Coordinates of C-alpha atoms and ligand atoms in Angstrom, one line a residue:
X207 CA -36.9 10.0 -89.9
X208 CA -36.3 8.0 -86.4
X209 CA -36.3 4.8 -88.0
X210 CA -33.9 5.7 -90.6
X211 CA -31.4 7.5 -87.7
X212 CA -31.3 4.1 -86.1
X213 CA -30.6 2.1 -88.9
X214 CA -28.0 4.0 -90.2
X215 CA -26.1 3.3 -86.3
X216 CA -24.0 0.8 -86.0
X217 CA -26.1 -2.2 -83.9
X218 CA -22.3 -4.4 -83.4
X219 CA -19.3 -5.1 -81.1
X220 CA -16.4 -2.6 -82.3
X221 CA -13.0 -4.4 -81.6
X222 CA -9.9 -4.3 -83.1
X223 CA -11.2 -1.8 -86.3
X224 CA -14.3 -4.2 -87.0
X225 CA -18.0 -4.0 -86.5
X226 CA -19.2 -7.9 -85.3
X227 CA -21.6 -9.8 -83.1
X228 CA -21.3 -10.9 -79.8
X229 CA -19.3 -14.1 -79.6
X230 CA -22.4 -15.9 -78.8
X231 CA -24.4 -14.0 -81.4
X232 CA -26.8 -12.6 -78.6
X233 CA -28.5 -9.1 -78.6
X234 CA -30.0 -7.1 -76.4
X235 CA -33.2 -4.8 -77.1
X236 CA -32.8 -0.9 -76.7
X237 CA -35.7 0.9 -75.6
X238 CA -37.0 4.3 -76.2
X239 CA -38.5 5.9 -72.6
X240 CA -40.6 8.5 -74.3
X241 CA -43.1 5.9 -75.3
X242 CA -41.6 2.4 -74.3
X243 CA -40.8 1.1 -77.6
X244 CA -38.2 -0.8 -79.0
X245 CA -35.7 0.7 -81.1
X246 CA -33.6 -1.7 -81.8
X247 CA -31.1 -4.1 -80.7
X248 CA -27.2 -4.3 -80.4
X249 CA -24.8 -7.0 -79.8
X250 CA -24.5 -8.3 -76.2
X251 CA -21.0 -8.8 -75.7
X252 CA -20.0 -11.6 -73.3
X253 CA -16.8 -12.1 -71.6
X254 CA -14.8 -13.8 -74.8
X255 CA -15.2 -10.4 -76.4
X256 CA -14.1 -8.8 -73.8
X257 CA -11.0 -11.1 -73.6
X258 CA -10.8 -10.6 -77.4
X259 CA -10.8 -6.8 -76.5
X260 CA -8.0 -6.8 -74.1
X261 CA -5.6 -8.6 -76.5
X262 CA -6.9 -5.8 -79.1
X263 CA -5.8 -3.0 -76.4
X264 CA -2.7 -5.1 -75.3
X265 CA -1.8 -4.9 -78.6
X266 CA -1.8 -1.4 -80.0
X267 CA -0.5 0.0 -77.1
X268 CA 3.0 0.4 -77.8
X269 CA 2.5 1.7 -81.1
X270 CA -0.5 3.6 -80.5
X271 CA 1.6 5.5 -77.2
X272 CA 4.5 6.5 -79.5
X273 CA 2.3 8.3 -82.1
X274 CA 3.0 12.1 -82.3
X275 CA 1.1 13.7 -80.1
X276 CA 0.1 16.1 -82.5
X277 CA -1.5 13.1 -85.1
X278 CA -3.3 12.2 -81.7
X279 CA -4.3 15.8 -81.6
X280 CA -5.4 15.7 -84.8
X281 CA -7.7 12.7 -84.8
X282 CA -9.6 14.6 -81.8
X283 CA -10.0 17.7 -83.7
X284 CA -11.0 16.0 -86.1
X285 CA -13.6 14.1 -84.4
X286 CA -15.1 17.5 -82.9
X287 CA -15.8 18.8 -86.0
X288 CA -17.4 15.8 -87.4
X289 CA -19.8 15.8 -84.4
X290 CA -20.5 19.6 -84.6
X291 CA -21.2 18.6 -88.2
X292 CA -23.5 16.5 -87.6
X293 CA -24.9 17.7 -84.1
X294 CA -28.7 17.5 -85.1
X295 CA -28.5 14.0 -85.7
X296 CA -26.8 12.4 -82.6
X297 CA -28.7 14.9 -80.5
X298 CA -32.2 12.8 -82.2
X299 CA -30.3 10.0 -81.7
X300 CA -29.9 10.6 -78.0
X301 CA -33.1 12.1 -77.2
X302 CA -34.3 9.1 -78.8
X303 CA -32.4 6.3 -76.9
X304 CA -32.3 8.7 -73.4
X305 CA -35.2 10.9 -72.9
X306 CA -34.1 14.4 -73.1
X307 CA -35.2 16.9 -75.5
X308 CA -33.8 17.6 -78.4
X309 CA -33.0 20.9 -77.5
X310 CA -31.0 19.2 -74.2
X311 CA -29.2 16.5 -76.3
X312 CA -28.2 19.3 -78.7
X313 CA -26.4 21.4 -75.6
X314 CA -24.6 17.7 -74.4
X315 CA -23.1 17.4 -78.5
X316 CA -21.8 20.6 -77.6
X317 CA -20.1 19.9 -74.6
X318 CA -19.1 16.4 -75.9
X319 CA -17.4 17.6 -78.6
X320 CA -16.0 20.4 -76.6
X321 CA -13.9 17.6 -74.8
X322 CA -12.3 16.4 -78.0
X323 CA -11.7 19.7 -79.1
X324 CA -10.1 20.9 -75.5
X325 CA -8.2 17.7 -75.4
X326 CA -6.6 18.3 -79.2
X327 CA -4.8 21.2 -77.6
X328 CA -4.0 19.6 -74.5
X329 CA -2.1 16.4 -76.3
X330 CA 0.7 18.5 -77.3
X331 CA 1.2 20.5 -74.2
X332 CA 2.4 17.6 -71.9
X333 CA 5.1 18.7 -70.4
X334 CA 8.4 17.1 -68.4
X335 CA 11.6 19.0 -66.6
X336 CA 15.0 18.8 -66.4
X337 CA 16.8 19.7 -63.4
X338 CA 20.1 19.4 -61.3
X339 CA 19.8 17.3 -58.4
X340 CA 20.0 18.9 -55.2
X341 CA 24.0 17.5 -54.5
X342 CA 24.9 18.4 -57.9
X343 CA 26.2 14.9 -59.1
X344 CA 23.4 14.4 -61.8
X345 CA 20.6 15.9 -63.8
X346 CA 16.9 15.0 -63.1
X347 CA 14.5 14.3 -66.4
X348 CA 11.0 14.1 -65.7
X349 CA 9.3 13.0 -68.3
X350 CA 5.0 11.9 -68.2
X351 CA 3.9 8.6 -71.0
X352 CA 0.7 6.9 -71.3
X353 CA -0.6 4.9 -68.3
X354 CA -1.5 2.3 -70.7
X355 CA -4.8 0.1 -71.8
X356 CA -7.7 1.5 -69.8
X357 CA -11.7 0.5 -69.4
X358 CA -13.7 3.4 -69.6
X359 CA -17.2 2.7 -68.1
X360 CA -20.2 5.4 -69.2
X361 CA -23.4 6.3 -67.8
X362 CA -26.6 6.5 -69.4
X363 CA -27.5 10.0 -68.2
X364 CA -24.9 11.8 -70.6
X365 CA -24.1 8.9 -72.8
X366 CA -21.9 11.1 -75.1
X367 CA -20.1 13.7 -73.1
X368 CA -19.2 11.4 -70.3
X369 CA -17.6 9.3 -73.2
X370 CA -15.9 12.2 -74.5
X371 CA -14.9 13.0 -71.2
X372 CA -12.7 10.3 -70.8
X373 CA -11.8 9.2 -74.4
X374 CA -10.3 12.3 -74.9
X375 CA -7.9 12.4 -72.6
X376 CA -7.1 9.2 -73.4
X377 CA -6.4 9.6 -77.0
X378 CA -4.3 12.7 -75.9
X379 CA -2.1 10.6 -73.7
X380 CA -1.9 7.9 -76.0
X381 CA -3.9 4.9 -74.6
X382 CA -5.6 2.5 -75.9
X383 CA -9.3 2.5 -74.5
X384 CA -12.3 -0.2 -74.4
X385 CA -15.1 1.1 -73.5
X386 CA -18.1 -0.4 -71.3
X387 CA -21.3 2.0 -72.5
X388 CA -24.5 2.0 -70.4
X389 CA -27.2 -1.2 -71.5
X390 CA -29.3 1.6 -71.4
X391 CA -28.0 3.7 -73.8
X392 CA -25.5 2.2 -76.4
X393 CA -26.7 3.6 -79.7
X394 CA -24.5 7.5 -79.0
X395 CA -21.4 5.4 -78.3
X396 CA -21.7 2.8 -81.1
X397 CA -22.3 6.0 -83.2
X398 CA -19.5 8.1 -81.8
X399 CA -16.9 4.9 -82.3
X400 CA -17.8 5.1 -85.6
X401 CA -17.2 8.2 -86.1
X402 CA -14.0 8.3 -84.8
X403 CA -12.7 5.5 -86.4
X404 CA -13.8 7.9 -89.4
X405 CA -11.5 10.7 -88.6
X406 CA -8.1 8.4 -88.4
X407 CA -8.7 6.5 -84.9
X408 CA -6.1 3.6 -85.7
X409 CA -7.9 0.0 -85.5
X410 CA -7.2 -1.5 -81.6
X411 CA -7.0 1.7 -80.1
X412 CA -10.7 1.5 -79.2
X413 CA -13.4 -1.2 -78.4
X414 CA -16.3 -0.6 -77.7
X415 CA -18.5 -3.3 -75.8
X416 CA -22.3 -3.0 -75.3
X417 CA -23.7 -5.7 -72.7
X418 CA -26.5 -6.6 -70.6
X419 CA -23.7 -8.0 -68.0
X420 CA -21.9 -5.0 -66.7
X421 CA -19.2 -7.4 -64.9
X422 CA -19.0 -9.8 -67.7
X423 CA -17.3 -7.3 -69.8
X424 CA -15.4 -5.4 -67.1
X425 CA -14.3 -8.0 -64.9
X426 CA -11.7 -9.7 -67.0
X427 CA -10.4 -6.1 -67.9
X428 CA -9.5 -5.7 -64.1
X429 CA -8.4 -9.1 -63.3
X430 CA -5.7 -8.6 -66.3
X431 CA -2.9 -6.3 -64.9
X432 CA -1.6 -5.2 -68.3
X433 CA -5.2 -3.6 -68.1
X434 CA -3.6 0.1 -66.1
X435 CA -6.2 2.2 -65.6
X436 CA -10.2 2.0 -65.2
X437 CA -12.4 5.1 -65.0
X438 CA -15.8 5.4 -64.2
X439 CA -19.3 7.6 -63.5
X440 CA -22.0 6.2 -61.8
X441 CA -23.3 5.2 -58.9
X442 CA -21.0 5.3 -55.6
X443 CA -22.5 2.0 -54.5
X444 CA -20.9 0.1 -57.9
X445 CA -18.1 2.8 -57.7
X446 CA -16.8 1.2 -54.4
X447 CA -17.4 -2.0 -55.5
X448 CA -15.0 -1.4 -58.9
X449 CA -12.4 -0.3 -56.2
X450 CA -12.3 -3.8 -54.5
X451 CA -12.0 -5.0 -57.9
X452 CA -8.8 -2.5 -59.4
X453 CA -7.0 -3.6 -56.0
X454 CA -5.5 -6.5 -56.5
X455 CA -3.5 -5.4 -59.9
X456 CA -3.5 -1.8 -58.6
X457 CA -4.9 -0.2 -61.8
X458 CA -5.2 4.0 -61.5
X459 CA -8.7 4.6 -60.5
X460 CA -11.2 7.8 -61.5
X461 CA -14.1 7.8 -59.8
X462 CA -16.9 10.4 -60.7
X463 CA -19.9 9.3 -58.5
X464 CA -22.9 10.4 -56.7
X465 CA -23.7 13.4 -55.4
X466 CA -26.4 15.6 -53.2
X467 CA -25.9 18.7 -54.4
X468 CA -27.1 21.7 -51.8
X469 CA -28.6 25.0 -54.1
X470 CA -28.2 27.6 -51.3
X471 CA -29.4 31.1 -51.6
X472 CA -28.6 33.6 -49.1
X473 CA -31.4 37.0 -48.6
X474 CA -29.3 39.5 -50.4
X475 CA -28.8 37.4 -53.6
X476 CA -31.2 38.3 -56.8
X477 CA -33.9 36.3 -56.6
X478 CA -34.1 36.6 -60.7
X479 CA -30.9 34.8 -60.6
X480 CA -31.1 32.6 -58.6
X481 CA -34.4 31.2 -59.8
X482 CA -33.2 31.0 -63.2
X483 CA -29.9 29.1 -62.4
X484 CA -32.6 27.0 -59.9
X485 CA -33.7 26.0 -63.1
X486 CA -30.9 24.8 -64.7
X487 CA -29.5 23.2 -61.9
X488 CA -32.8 21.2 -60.8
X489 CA -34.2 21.0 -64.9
X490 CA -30.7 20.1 -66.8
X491 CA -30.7 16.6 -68.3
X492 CA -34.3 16.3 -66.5
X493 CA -33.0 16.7 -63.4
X494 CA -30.8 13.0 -63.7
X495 CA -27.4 14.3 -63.3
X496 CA -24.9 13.8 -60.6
X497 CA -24.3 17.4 -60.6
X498 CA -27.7 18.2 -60.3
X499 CA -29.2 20.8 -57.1
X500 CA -30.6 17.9 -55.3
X501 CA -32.0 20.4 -52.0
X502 CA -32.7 24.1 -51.8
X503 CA -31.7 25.8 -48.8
X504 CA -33.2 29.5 -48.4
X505 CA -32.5 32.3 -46.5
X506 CA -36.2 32.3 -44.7
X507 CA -36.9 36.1 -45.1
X508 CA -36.9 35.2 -49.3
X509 CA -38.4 31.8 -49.2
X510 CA -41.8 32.3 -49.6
X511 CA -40.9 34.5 -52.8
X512 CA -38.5 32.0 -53.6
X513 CA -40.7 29.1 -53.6
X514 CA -43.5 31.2 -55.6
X515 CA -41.7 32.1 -58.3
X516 CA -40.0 28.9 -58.9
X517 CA -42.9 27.3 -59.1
X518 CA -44.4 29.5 -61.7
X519 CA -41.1 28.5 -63.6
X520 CA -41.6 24.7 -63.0
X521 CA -45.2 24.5 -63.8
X522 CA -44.7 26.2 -67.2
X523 CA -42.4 24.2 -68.2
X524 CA -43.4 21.5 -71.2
X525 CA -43.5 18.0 -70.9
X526 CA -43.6 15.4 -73.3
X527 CA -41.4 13.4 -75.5
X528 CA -38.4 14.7 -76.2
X529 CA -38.7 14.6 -80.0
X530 CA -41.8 17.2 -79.5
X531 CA -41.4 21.1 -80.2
X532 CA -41.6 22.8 -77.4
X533 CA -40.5 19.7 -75.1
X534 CA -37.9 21.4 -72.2
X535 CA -38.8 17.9 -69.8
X536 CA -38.4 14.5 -71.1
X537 CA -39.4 11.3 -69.6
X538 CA -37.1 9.5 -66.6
X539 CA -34.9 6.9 -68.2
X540 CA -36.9 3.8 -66.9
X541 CA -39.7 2.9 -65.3
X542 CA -36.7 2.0 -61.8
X543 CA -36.2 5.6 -62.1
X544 CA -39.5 6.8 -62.3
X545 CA -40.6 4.7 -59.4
X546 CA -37.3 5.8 -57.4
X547 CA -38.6 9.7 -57.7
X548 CA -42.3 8.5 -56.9
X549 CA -40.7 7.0 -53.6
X550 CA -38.6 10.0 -52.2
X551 CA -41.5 12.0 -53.3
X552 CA -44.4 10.3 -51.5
X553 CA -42.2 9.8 -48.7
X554 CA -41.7 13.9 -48.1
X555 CA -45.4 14.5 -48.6
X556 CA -46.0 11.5 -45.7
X557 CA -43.7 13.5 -43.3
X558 CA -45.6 16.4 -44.0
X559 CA -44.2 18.4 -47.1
X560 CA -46.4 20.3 -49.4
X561 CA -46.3 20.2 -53.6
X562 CA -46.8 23.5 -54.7
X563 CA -47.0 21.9 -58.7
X564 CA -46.5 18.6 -59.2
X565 CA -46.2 15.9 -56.9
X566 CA -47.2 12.8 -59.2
X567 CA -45.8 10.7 -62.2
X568 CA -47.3 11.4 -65.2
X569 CA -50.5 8.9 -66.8
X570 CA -49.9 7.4 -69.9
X571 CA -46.9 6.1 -72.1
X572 CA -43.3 7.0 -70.9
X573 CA -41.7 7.0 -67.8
X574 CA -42.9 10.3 -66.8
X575 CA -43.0 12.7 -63.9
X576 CA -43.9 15.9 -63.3
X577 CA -41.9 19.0 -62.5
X578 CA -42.3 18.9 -59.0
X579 CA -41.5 21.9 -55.8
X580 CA -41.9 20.9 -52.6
X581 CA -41.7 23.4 -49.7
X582 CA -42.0 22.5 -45.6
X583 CA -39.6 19.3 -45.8
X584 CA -38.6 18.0 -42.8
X585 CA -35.2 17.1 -42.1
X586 CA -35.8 13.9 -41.7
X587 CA -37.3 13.3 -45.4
X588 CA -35.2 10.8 -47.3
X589 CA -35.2 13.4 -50.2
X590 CA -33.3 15.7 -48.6
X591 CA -30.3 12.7 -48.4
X592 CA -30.8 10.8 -51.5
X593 CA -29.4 11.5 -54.6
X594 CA -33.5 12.3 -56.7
X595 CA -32.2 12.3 -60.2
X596 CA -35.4 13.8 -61.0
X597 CA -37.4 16.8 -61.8
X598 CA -38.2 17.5 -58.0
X599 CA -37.0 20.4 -56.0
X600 CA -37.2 20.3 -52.2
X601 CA -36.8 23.4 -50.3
X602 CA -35.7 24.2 -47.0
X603 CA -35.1 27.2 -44.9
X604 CA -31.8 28.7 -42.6
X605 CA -31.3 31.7 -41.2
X606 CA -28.0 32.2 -40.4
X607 CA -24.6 31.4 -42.7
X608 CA -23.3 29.1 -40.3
X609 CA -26.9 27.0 -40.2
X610 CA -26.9 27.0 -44.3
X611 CA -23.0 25.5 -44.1
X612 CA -24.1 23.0 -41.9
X613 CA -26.9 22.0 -44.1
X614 CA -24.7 22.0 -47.3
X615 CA -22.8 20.0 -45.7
X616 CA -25.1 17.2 -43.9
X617 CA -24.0 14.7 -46.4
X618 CA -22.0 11.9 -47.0
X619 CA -21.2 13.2 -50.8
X620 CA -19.2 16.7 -52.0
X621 CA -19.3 16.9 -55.5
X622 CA -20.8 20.4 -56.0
X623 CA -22.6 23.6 -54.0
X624 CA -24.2 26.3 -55.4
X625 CA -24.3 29.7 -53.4
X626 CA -26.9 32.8 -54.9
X627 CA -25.2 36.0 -52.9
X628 CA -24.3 40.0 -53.9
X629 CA -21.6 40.1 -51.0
X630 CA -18.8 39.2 -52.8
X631 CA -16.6 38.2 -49.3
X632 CA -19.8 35.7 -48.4
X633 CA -19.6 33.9 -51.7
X634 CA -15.6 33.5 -51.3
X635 CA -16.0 32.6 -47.8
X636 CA -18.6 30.0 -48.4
X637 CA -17.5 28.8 -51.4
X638 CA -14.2 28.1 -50.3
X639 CA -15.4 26.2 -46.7
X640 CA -18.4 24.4 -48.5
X641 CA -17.0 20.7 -48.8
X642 CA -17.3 19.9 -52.3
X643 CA -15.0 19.3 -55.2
X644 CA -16.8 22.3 -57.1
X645 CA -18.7 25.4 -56.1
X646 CA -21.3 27.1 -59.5
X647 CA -21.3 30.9 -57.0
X648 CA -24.5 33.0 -58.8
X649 CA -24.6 30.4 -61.5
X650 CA -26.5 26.9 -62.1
X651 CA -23.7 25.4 -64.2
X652 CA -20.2 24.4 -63.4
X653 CA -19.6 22.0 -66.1
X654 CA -16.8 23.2 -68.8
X655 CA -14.5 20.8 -70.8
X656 CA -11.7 23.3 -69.6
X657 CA -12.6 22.6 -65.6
X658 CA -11.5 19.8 -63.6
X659 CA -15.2 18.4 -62.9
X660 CA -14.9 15.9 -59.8
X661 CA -15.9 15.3 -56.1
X662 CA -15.0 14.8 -52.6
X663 CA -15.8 12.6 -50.2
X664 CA -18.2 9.9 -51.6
X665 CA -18.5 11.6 -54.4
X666 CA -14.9 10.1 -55.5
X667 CA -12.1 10.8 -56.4
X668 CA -9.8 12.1 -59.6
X669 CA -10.3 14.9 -62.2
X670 CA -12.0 15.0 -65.7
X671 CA -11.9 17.9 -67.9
X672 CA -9.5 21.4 -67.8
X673 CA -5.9 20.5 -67.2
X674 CA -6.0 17.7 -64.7
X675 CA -7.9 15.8 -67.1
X676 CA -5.0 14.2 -69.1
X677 CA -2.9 13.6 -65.6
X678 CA -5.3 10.5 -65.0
X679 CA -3.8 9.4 -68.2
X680 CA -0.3 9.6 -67.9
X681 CA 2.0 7.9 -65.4
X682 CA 5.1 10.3 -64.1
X683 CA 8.3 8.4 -65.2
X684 CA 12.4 10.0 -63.7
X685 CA 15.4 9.4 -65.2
X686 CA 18.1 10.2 -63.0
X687 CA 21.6 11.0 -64.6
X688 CA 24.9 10.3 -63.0
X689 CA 27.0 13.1 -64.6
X690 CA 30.8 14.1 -63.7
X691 CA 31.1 17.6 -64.0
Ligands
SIN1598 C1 -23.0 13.7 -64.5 O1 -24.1 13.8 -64.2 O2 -22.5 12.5 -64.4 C2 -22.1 14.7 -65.1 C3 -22.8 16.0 -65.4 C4 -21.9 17.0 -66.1 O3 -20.8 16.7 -66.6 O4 -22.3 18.1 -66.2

C-alpha cells in the first residue's frame, strides 16, 4: 500500500508543464523518520533548472496575470476538491515522508485545501477605487495587478498547507510561482503540482524544484529582478539571510519565521480548557510548528493541578509510527531534530528541572522522543528561549498579570500567545498588550485559512491567510486623470 503510494508520485523536476530530471540527472534520497528508510528519490535540481525555471515564470507571466480572475478562481476550487477527494492518500503520503500521524496529516489536507478553496473566493473580490482628487482637476483610479514571478520557499513541518498557503494567493493574483519544497519533504509538493496541473493550472505558471542545495535553486531567482516577490517559512536565522539576498533587486518580502510561543493561564481560567488546548498547542504537528506553545506560564495557586493533569494527558498519549492506529505522536523529522530536543531537554534537567513523564528520546528505529512535562525550570534554561519544535512542555509559574506579560514577552520573537482566563476584560486586556502578531484567548489553535497568520518582531513580517493574504501578491498601481470639467 506504501510502496504503491510512492510510486504512483511524481519523483521529477516540474517546469514549464513537464515532469524531467535534474539537468545533471542527479537525485537525492527521501527518507521516512518513522523507521529510517528510504522511500524513494527525486530529482535534485541544480541551478540550470532553476535558470530554466525563471525563463518558464518570465514567460507566462503576462498571459497568466491577464487571465479572468474567475478561471483563476476556478482552477483553485478546483484543486480543493481534488485534494478533499483524495485526502486519505496525501495524508499517507505525508505521514509517510514527515512523521505525523495519519490522523494529523489528515487535519493539515484539510487546512491545505482550505487555502485554495478561501483563495477561489478571494480572486474575484480584488478590489480598486475611483475618486476625485482633492483640487478637483482629475479623477484618481486605483487599481491592484499581480506583483509578478515569485519563489515560494516551503517548510518540511507542513509541507502541504504552507504550500497552499502561498500558492493560493498567488494563483488568485495571477503570478506565476516556482516553488523551492523542503529536501526533506518533497513527495506532498511534487504530488500537489500534479494535481494542479490536473485541474487546468496552465503549463509555466508553476515549477516546482526539489534540491539538496537550498541556494542553488533560490539564488539565481533573487539575483534576477524580473523575479518580484520571494516568500518564505522557516527559520529566522535563513529568513534574515534571504533578506540580504532580496535587497539588491528589492523583490516584496513575506517572512513567516520562528517563534517562542508563551501558553499562559491565569487562576480563574478552567483548568479543563486550558489543559486540553495545552494539548493541541504543545502536541499539534508533534509539537514542530512555529506556532507551537513553546513555555507555560501558570498562575502559581493552579500549577500544581495544572502540571498533574497535563501530565496524565501527555503520558497517555500513543507513540509510534505514524502509519499505526492509534498513533496521536510521530517521530521528530531527523535525527538534528531529535538531538536538538534531547539538548534543550538535558540542559533544563542540569539546571534543576524535574520530568514529570518523559524526559528521554525514544530506543529503537525512528527519530523518537517522548512526550515530555517539565515543571521547576529556571529562567535561565535555554528551553525557556529556544524555539523546541518538540513534544516537550516546560512550565513556569507567575503570580501577578503584570509578571505573566513580562514573561510572555521575554523574547526576541512575537508570533503567537495564548491566554486561559473567565474574566473577559483580562483576556482583552492581555491579549491586546501581549506582543505578538496573534493571540489563540481560551483556545489552542489560531490557525484559519480565513486569518491573516503572521508575526512580530523576529518572527517576521507580512500576512498569509484571511484577507491580507492576496495583498502580498498584488502591487497597488494609480492612474491619475487630468479631466476639464
Ligand atoms: C508553521 O508552523 O509554520 C505554521 C503552522 C500553522 O499554520 O498552523
Amino acid at each position: 500500500m506504501s510502496s504503491e503510494l510512492i510510486d504512483r508520485v511524481p519523483k521529477q523536476i516540474f517546469l514549464a508543464g513537464r515532469w524531467r530530471d535534474a539537468a545533471d540527472g542527479s537525485r537525492f534520497a527521501v527518507q521516512d523518520p518513522g523507521n529510517e528508510q528510504q522511500l524513494c528519490e527525486v530529482a535534485d535540481a541544480q541551478d540550470a533548472d532553476a535558470r530554466e525555471a525563471i525563463e518558464a515564470a518570465v514567460a507566462a507571466q503576462e498571459e497568466w496575470g491577464a487571465t479572468p480572475p474567475r478561471e483563476r478562481g476556478e482552477i483553485l476550487r478546483r484543486a480543493w476538491q481534488l485534494m478533499t477527494d483524495r485526502a486519505d492518500d496525501i495524508a499517507r503520503l505525508m505521514t509517510l515522508e514527515m512523521g505525523k500521524s495519519v490522523e494529523e496529516s489528515k487535519a493539515e489536507v484539510t487546512y491545505a485545501a482550505e487555502f485554495f478553496r478561501w483563495f477561489s473566493e478571494e480572486a474575484v473580490r480584488v478590489e480598486g477605487r475611483y475618486g476625485r482628487n482633492p483640487a478637483g482637476t482629475g479623477r484618481m483610479i486605483v487599481t491592484k495587478r499581480p506583483v509578478g514571478p515569485c519563489v515560494l520557499i516551503t517548510p518540511w513541518n507542513f509541507p502541504l498547507a504552507m504550500g497552499t498557503r502561498k500558492l493560493g494567493p498567488a494563483i488568485a493574483a495571477g503570478c506565476t510561482m516556482i516553488v523551492k519544497p523542503a529536501q526533506l519533504t518533497p513527495l506532498s509538493m511534487l504530488n500537489l503540482a500534479a494535481l494542479l496541473q490536473e485541474a487546468g493550472l496552465p503549463d509555466g505558471v508553476l515549477s516546482v524544484l526539489p534540491t539538496t542545495s537550498a541556494s542553488r535553486v533560490v539564488s539565481p531567482a533573487l539575483e534576477d529582478p524580473r523575479i518580484r516577490k520571494m516568500s518564505f517559512t522557516g527559520s529566522t536565522e535563513v529568513g534574515r539571510k534571504l533578506v540580504e539576498q532580496c535587497a539588491p533587486n528589492l523583490q516584496r518580502m513575506s517572512m513567516e519565521l520562528g517563534g517562542n510561543a508563551p501558553f499562559l493561564v491565569f487562576e480563574d481560567a478552567s483548568l479543563d480548557d486550558a489543559v486540553s488546548g495545552a494539548i493541541t498547542a504543545k502536541m499539534r504537528n508533534n509539537g514542530e510548528s512555529c506556532v507551537a506553545a513553546n513555555r507555560f506560564h501558570v498562575h502559581s495557586s493552579i500549577a500544581e493541578e495544572f502540571v498533574r493533569r497535563l501530565t496524565d494527558e501527555m503520558s497517555a498519549l500513543k507513540v509510534g509510527h505514524g502509519t499505526e492506529d492509534g498513533v496521536k505522536v510521530g517521530p521528530l523529522i531527523s535525527a538534528d531534530q531529535r538531538d536538538k530536543v534531547v539538548e534543550l531537554v538535558d540542559d533544563a534537567l542540569s539546571r534543576g528541572a524535574r520530568a514529570t513523564t518523559g524526559g528521554k528520546p525514544v530506543d529503537g528505529e525512528g527519530f523518537f522522543y517522548a512526550p515530555t512535562v517539565l515543571t521547576d525550570v529556571p529562567p535561565d534554561a535555554r528551553i525557556l528561549h529556544e524555539e523546541v519544535f518538540g513534544p516537550v512542555a516546560p512550565v513556569t509559574t507567575f503570580d501577578t498579570e503584570d509578571e505573566a506579560l513580562r514573561l510572555a514577552d521575554d523574547t526576541e520573537f512575537g508570533l503567537v500567545a495564548y491566554l486561559f482566563t473567565r474574566d473577559l476584560d483580562r483576556a482583552i486586556r492581555v491579549g491586546e498588550r501581549v506582543s505578538t502578531g496573534m493571540v489563540g484567548i481560551n483556545t489552542g489553535m489560531v490557525s484559519n485559512a480565513a486569518a491573516p497568520f503572521g508575526g512580530v518582531k523576529q518572527s517576521g513580517f507580512g500576512r498569509e491567510g484571511g484577507d491580507e493574504g492576496i495583498e502580498e501578491y498584488l502591487d497597488v498601481k494609480y492612474l491619475a486623470l487630468g479631466l476639464k470639467e
